[in-house]
Tab-separated table of C-alpha atoms in Angstrom:
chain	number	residue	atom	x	y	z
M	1	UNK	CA	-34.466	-7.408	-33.597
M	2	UNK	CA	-36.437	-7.344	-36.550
M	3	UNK	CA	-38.799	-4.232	-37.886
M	4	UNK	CA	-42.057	-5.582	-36.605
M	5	UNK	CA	-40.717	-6.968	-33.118
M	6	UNK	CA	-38.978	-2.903	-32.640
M	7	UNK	CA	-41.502	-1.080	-35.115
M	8	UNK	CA	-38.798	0.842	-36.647
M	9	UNK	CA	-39.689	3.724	-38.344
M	10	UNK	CA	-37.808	4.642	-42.067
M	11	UNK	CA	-37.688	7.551	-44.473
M	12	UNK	CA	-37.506	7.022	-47.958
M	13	UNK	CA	-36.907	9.727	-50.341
M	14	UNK	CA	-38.519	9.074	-54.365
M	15	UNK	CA	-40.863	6.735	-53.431
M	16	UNK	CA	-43.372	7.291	-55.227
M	17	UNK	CA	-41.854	4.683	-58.262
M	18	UNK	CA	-39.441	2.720	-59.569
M	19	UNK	CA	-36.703	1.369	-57.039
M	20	UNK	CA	-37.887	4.060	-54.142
M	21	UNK	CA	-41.383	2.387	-54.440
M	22	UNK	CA	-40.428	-1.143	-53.941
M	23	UNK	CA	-38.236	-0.080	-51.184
M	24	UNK	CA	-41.047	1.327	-49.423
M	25	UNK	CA	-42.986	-1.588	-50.476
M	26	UNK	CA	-40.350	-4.237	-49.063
M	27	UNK	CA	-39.545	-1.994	-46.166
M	28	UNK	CA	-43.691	-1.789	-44.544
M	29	UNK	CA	-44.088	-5.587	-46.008
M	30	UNK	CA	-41.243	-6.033	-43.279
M	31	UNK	CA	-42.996	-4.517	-40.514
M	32	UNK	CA	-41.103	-1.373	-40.847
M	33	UNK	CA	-43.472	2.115	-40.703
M	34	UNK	CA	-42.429	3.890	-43.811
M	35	UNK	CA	-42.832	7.647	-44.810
M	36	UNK	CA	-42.204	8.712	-48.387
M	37	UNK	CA	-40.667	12.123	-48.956
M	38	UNK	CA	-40.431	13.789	-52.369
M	39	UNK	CA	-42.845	16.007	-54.734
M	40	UNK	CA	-45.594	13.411	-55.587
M	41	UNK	CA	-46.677	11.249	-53.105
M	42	UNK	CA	-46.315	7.607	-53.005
M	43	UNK	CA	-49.838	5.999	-53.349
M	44	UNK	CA	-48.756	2.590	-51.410
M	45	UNK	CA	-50.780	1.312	-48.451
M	46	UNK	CA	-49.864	2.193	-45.009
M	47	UNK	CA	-47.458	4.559	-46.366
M	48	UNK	CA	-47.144	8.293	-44.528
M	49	UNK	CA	-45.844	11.328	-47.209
M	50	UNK	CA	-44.118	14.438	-46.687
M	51	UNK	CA	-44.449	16.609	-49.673
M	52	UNK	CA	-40.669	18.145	-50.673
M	53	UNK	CA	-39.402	19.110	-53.867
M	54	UNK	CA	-35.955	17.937	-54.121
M	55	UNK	CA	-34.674	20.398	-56.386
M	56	UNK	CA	-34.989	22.834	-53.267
M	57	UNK	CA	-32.438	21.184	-51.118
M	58	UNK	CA	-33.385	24.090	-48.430
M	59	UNK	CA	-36.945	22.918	-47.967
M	60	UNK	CA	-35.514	19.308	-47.585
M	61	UNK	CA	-34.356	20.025	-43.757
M	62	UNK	CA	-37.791	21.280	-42.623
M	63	UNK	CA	-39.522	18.426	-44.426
M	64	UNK	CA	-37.548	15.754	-42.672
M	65	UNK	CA	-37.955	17.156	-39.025
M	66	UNK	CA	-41.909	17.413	-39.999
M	67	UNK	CA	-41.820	13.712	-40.796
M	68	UNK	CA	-39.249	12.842	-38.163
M	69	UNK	CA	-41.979	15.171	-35.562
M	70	UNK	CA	-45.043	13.416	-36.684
M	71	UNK	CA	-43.726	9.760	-36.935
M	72	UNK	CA	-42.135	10.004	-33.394
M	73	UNK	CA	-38.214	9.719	-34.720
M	74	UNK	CA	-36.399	7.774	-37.405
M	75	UNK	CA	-34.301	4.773	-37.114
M	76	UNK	CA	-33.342	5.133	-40.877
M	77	UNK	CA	-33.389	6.978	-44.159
M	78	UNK	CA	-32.989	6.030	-47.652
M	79	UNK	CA	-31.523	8.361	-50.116
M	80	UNK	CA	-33.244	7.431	-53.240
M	81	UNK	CA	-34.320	10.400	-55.306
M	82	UNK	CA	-32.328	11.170	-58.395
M	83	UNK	CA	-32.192	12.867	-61.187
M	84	UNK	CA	-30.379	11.608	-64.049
M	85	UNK	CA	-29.912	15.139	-66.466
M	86	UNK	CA	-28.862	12.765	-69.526
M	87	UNK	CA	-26.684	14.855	-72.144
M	88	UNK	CA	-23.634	15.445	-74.075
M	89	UNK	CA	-21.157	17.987	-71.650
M	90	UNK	CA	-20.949	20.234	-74.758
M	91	UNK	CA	-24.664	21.186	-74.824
M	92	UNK	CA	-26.050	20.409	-70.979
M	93	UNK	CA	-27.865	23.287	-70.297
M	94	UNK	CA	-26.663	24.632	-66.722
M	95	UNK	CA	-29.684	24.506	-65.511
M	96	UNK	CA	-30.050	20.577	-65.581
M	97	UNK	CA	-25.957	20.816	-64.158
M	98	UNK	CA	-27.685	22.243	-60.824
M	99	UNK	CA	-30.706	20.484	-61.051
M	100	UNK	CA	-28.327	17.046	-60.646
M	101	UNK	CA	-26.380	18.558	-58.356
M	102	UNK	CA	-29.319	19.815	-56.086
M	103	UNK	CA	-31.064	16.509	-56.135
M	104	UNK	CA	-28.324	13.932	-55.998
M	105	UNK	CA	-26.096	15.395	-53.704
M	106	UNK	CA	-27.168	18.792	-51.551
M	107	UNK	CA	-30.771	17.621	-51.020
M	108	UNK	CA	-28.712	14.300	-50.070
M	109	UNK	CA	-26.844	16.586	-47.540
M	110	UNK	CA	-29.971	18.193	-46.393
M	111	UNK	CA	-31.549	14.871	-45.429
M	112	UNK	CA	-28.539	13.457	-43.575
M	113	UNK	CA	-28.568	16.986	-41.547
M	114	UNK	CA	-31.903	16.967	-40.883
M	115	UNK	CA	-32.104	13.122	-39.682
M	116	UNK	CA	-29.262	12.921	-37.774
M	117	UNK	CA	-30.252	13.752	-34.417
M	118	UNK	CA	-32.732	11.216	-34.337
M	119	UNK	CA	-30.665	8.673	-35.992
M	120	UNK	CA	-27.731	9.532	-33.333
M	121	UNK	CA	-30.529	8.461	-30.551
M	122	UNK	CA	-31.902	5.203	-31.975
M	123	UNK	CA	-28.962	4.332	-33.486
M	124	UNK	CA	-30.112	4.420	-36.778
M	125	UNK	CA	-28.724	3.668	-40.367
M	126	UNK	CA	-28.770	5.282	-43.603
M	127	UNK	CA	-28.378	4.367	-47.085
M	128	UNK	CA	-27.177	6.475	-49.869
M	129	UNK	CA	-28.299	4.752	-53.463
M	130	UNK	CA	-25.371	4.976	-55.551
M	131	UNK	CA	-25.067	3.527	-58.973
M	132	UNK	CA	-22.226	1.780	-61.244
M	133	UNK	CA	-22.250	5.257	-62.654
M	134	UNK	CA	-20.238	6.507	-60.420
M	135	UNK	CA	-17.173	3.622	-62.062
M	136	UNK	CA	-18.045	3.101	-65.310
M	137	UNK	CA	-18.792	6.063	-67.102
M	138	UNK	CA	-20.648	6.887	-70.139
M	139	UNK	CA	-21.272	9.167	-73.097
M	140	UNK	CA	-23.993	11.917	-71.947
M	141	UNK	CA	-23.738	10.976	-68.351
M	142	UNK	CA	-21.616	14.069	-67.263
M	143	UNK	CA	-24.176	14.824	-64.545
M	144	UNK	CA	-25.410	12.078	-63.364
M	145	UNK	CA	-22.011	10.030	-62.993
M	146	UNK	CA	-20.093	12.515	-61.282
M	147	UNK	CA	-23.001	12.955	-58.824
M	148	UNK	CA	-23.250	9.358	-58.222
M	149	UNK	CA	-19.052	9.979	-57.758
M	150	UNK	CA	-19.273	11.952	-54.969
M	151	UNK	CA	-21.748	9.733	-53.166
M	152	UNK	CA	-18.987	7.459	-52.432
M	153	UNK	CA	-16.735	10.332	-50.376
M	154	UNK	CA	-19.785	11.388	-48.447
M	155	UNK	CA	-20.525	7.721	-47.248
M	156	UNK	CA	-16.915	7.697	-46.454
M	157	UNK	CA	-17.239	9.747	-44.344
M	158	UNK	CA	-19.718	9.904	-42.634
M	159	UNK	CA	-19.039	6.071	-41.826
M	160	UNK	CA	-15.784	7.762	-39.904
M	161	UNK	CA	-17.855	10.500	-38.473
M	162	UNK	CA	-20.991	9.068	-37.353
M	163	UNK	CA	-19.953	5.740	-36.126
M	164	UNK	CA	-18.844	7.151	-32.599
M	165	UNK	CA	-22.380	8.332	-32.783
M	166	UNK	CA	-23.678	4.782	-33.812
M	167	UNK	CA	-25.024	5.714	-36.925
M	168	UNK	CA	-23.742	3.462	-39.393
M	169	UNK	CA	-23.603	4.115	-43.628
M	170	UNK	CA	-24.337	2.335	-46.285
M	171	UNK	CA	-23.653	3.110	-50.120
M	172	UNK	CA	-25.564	0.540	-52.558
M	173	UNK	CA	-24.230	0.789	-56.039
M	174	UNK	CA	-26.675	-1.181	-58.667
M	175	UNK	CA	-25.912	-1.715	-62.035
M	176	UNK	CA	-28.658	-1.798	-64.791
M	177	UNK	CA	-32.212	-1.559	-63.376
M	178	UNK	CA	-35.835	-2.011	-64.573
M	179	UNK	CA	-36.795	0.868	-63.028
M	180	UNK	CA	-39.317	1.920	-65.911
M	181	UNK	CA	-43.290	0.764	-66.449
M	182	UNK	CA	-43.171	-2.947	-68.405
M	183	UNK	CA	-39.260	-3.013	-68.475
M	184	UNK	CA	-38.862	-6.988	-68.527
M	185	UNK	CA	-35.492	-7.448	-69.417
M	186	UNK	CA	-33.821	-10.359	-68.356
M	187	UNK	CA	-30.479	-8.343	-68.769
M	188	UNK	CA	-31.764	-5.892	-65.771
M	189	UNK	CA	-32.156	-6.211	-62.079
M	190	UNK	CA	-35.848	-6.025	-60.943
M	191	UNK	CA	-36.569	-2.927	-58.415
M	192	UNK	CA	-37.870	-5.382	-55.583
M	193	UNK	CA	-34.457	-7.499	-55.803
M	194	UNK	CA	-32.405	-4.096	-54.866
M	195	UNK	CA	-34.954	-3.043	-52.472
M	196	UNK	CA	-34.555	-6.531	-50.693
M	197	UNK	CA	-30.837	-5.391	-50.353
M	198	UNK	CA	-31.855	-2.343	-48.790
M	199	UNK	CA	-33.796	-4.067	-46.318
M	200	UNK	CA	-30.893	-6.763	-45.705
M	201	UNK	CA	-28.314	-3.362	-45.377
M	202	UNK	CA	-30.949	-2.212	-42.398
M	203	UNK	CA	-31.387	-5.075	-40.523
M	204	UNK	CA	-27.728	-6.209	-40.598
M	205	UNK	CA	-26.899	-7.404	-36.735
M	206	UNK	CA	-26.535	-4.301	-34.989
M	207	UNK	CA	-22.387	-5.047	-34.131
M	208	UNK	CA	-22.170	-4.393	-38.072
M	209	UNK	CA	-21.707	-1.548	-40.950
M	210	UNK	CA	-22.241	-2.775	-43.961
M	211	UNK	CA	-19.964	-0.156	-45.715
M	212	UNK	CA	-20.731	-0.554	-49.484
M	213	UNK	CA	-22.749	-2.955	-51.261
M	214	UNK	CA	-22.513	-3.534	-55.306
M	215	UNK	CA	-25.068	-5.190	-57.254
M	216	UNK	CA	-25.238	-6.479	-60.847
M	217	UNK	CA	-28.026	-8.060	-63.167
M	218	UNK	CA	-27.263	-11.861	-63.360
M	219	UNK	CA	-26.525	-12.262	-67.303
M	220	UNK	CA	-24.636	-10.443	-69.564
M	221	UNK	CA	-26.027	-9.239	-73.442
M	222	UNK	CA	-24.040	-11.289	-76.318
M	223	UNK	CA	-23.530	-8.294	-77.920
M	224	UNK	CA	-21.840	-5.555	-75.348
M	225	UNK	CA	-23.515	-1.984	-75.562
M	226	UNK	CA	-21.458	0.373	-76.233
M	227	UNK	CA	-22.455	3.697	-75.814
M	228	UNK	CA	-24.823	5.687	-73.515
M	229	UNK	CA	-26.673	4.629	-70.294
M	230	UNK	CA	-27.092	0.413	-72.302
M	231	UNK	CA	-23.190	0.731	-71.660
M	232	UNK	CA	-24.384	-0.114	-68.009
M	233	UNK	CA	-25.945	-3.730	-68.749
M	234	UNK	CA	-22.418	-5.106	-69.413
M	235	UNK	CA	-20.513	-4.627	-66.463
């Protein structure tokens, strides 16, 4: 069945830019009705908001039952909000520690919680948005890789918890993205290409998880980068 024949309803969290925005762009081109949840709304056609701040994972739970209330129940949610809290271990303020760790994995937490019930009843589907990060890690990217880690044991398991409730789990891992304003490079993945594998994840036949899904730009640099987040380009 596809989005427009069952008028599925998804939850997408960053959407506002970048790869969240051209997920909620693919996902409502598809038919699907989309609601965007995070602090600024995304200003896309025919897309609902929810206004959370991520970096309160305890306001996360009463957002998603607001949007989950008003859009009649969710089929699906997309975990895409991050925050990346770029910097050397020896001088990362703690602050930005917690700020990662709120955002990428206890407001992550929060969602799931919060969606679940109507996910259990439509037999919905989630998917967590990993990164090669969480493999192949890099100088200054304390934070944001060993977030991106963990994302891998909590798709783990909630693929053995929640498929007796037939909700299935998905964890996409991109590589290097163009996720900023006139980023062209040929040696990055374009945000609508790994939202189009978000939408493939979700409409996978219905007798199917797609467990994990890894994605990388199509050409490698001559040169290999060798330090920081560029390090990412050449896997």
């Amino acid at each position: 069945m596809t989005a427009a024949e069952g008028g599925r309803t998804v939850l997408v969290t960053g959407a506002n830019r970048g790869t969240g925005r051209a997920v909620a762009e693919e996902l409502r081109a598809a038919g699907w009705r989309v609601w965007g949840l995070g602090r600024t709304p995304a200003d896309l056609p025919g897309v609902e908001n929810v206004h959370c701040d991520l970096r309160r994972p305890q306001d996360v739970g009463p957002a998603v039952r607001q949007a989950a209330e008003r859009a009649g129940g969710l089929d699906a949610v997309v975990a895409n909000g991050v925050e990346r809290a770029l910097g050397d271990l020896a001088t990362l303020p703690l602050e930005r520690w917690q700020e990662a760790l709120d955002v990428n994995l206890t407001s992550v937490i929060a969602l799931v919680q919060a969606a679940l019930p109507s996910l259990r009843a439509r037999g919905g589907r989630i998917v967590l948005m990993g990164s090669h990060a969480a493999t192949r890690f890099f100088e200054g990217g304390a934070a944001y890789c060993a977030t991106k880690a963990a994302l891998k044991a909590i798709t783990e398991v909630l693929l053995l918890e929640e498929r007796h409730h037939g909700v299935g789990t998905t964890l996409v891992s991109p590589g290097a993205i163009a996720n900023l304003p006139g980023d062209t490079s040929p040696l990055k993945m374009a945000t609508s290409s790994v939202a189009a594998t978000v939408r493939w994840v979700l409409e996978a036949p219905g007798d199917t998880v797609v467990g994990e899904v890894e994605l990388r730009p199509a050409r490698l640099p001559e040169e290999v980068p060798v330090t920081g987040l560029d390090r990412l380009q050449a896997v």
